[in-house]
Coordinates of C-alpha atoms in Angstrom, one line a residue:
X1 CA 171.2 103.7 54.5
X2 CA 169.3 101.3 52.2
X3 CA 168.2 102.5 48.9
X4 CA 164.3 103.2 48.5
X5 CA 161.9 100.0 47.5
X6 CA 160.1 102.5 45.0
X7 CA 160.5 105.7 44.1
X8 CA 157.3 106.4 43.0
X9 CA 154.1 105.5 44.9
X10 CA 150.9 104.8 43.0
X11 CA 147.4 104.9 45.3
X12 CA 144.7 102.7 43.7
X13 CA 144.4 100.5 40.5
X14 CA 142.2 102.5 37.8
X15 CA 142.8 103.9 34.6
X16 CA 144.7 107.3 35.9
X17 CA 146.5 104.7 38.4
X18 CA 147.9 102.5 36.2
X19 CA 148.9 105.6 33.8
X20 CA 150.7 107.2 36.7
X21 CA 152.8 104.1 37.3
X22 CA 153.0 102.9 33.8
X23 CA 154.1 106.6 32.9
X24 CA 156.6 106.6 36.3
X25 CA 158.1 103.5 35.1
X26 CA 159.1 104.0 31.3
X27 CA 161.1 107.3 32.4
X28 CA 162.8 104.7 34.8
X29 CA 161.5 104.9 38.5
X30 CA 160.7 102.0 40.6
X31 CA 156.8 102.2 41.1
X32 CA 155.2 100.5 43.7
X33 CA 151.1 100.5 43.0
X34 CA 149.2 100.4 46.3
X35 CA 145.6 98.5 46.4
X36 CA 143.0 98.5 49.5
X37 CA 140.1 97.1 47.5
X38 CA 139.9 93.4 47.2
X39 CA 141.0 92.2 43.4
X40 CA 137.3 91.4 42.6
X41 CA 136.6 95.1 43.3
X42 CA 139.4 96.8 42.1
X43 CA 139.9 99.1 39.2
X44 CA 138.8 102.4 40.5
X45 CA 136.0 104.6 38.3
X46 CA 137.0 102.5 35.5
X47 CA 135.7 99.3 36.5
X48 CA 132.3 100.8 36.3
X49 CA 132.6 102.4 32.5
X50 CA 133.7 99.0 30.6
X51 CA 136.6 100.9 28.9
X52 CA 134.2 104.0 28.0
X53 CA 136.4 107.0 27.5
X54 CA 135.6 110.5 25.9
X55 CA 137.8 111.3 22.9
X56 CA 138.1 113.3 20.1
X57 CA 137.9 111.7 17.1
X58 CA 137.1 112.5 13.8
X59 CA 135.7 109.3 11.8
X60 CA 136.4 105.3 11.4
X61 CA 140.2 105.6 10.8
X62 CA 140.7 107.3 14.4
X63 CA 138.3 104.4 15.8
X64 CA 140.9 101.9 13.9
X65 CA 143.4 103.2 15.4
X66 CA 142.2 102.7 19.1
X67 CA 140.3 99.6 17.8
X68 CA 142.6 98.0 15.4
X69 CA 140.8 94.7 16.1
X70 CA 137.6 95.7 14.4
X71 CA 136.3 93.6 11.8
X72 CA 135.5 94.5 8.1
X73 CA 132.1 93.7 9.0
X74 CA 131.6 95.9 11.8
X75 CA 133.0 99.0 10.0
X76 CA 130.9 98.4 6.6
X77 CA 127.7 98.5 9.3
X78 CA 128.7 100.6 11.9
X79 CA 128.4 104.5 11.3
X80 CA 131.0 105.6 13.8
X81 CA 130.4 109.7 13.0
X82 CA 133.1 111.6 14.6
X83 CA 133.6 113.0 18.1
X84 CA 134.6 116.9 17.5
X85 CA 137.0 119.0 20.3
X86 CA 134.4 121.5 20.2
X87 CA 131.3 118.4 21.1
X88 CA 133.8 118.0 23.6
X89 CA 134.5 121.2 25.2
X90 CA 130.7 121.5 25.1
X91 CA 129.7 118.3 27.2
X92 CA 132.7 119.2 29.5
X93 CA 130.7 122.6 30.1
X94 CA 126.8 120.9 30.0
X95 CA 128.0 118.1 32.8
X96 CA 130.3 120.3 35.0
X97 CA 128.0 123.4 34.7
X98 CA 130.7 125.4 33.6
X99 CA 132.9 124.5 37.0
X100 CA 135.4 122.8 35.8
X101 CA 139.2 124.4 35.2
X102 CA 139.3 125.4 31.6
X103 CA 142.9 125.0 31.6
X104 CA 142.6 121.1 32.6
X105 CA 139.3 121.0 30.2
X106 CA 141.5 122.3 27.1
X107 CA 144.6 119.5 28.2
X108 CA 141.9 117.1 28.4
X109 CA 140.0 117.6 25.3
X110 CA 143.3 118.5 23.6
X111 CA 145.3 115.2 24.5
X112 CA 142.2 112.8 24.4
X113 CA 143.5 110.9 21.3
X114 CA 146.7 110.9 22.2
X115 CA 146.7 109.9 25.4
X116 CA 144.3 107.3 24.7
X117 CA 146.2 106.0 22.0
X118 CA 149.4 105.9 24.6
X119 CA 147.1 103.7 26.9
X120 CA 146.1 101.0 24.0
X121 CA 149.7 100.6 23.2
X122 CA 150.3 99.8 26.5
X123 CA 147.5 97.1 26.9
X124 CA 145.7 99.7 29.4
X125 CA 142.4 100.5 27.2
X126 CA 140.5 100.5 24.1
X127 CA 140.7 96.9 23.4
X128 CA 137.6 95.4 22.7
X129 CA 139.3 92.4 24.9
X130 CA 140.2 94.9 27.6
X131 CA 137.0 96.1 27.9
X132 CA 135.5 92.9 27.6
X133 CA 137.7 91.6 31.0
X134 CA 137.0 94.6 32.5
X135 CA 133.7 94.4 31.9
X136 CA 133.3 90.7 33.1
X137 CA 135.4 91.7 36.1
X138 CA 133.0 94.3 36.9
X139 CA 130.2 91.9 36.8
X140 CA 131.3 88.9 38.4

């Protein structure tokens, strides 16, 4: 019998797609990442947020951090505030009306920083220049 062509299977091409596979393939799977919207379309939720993402954050260094391309400039005139777990675990409650899993809300609101920074270093978000492709993508 023939070995497998992947042996992870990935449905769809947005942000929690490409984590799946990129996650799949750095502890050493084959992933093959499956597609039914044309390329123009593609990209999932994500195409329609331009790189928005909720995370906690707590002032202009953790914005450096996922935005290290940031100019001088734009920090000196920007007032970036912070983005607190608790603002967080608020919103989650205000736009779910308290449905959602609060086990899932406290991993998500937990690991936003984190797992945000994991997708910059892997060219998936928080570029300015991602988002920017992502937005144009979304508009063409």
């Amino acid at each position: 019998m023939s070995a497998p062509a992947a042996d992870v299977i990935v449905v769809g091409a947005g942000n929690a797609a490409f984590c799946a596979a990129l996650s799949a393939r750095e502890r050493g799977a084959k992933v093959l990442m499956l597609e039914a919207a044309p390329e123009e379309e593609s990209g999932g939720n994500s195409r329609f947020t331009a790189g928005s993402i909720r995370v906690v954050y707590h002032g202009v260094e953790d914005i450096r951090t996922l935005v290290p391309d940031l100019t001088p400039a734009e920090i000196e005139s920007t007032d970036f505030g912070t983005y607190t777990a608790a603002q967080f675990f608020d919103d989650m409650a205000r736009v779910t009306q308290h449905r959602a899993d609060p086990d899932l809300v406290e991993l998500l609101v937990t690991h936003s920083f984190a797992t945000l920074n994991w997708m910059r270093e892997r060219a998936c978000a928080s570029s300015r220049s991602t988002a920017a492709r992502r937005s144009k993508s979304a508009a063409d």
